[in-house]
Short mmCIF file of C-alpha atoms in Angstrom, two decimals:
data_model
loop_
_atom_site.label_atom_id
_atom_site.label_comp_id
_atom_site.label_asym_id
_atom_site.label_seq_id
_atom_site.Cartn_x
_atom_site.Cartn_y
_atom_site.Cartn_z
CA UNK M 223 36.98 -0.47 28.92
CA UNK M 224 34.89 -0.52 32.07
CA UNK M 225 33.64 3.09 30.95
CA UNK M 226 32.74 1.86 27.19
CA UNK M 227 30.51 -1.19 28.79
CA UNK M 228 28.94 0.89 30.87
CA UNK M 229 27.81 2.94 27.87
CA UNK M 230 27.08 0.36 25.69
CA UNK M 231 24.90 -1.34 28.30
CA UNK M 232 23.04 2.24 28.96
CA UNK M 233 22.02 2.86 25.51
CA UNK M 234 20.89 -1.11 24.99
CA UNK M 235 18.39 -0.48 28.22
CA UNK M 236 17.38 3.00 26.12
CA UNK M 237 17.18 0.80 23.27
CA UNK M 238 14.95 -1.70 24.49
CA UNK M 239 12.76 1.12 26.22
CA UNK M 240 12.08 2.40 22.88
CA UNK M 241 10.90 -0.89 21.73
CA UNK M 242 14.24 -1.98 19.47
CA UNK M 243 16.42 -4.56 19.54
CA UNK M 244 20.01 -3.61 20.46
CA UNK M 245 22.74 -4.07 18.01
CA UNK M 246 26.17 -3.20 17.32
CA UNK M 247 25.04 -0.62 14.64
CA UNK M 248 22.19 1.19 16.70
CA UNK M 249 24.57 1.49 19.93
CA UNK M 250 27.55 2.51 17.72
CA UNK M 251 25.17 5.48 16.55
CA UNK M 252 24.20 6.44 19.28
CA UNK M 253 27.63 6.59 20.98
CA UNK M 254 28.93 8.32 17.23
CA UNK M 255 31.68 6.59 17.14
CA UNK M 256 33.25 7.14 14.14
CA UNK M 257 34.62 3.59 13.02
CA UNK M 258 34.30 0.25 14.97
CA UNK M 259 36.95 -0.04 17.19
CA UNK M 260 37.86 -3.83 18.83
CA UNK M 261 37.37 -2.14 22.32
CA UNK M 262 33.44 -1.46 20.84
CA UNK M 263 32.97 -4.87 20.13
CA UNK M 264 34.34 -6.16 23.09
CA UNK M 265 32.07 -4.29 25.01
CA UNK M 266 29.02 -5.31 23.01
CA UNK M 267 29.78 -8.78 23.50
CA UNK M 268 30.32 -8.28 26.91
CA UNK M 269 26.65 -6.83 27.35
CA UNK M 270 25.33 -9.59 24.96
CA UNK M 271 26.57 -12.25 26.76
CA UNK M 272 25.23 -10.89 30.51
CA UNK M 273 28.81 -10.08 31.21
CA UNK M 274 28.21 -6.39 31.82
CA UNK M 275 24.98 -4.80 34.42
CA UNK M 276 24.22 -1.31 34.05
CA UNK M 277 25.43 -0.06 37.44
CA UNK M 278 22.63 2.72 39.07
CA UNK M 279 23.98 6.12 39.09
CA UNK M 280 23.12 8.73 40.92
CA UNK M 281 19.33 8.77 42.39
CA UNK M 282 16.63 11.68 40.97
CA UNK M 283 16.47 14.18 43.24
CA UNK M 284 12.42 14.10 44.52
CA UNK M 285 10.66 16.75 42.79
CA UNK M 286 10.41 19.87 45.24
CA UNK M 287 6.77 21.18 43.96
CA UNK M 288 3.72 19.29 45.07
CA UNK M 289 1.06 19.23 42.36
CA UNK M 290 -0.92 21.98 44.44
CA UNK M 291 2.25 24.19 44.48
CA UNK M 292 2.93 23.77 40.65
CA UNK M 293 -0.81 24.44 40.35
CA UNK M 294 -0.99 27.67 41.77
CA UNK M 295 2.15 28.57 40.23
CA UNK M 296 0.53 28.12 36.67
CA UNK M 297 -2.96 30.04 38.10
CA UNK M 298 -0.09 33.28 39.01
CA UNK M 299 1.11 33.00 35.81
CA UNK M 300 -2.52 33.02 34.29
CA UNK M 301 -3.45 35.94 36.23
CA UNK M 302 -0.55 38.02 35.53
CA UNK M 303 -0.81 37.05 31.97
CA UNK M 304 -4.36 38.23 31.84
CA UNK M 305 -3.63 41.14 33.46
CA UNK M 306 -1.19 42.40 30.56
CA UNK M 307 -3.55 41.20 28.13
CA UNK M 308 -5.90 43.80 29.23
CA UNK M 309 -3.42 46.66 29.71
CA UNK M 310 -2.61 45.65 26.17
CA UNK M 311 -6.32 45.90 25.11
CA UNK M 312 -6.90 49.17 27.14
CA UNK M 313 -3.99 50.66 24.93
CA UNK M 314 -5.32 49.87 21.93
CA UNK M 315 -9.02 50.69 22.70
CA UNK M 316 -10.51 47.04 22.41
#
C-alpha cells in the first residue's frame, strides 16, 4: 500500500505541474490500471486528505558539462560536419 500512495501522490504533483486537477480517473490512467481496485482508492483518499507526502528520491546527479564545454562540443561537431559536407561536394563536383 505504501508503494501505491507513493505513486498516486507522484503523478498528482505531475498532475498539478501540468496545470490539472488530480482525480481518481487521471491518476488511474496514468498508473493503467486496469479496473479500480479498493487498494487505488484508498490511496487516493489518502493523498486527498494530506495523509500521504511524496517522499524525495534520489537527488539529480549535477550536470558534468559546463555550458562552455557543451559549447565547444556542438562547434566540433559543426566543424566536422562541414568538413564532410565539402568532401561530399568535392565528389560530386559542386
Amino acid at each position: 500500500m505504501e508503494q501505491l500512495s507513493q505513486q498516486v501522490a507522484k503523478i498528482a504533483v505531475q498532475l498539478q505541474q501540468e496545470g490539472k486537477e488530480p482525480s481518481l480517473a487521471l491518476v488511474k490512467a496514468r498508473l493503467g490500471t486496469a479496473t479500480m481496485s479498493p487498494a487505488l482508492l484508498q490511496a487516493y483518499q489518502a493523498w486527498r486528505n494530506g495523509a500521504v507526502t511524496l517522499q524525495p528520491g534520489p537527488t539529480p546527479a549535477p550536470q558534468s558539462q559546463t555550458e562552455a564545454e557543451q559549447s565547444s562540443d556542438i562547434q566540433a561537431d559543426l566543424a566536422r560536419i562541414e568538413a564532410k559536407l565539402d568532401l561530399i561536394m568535392k565528389k560530386l563536383g559542386i
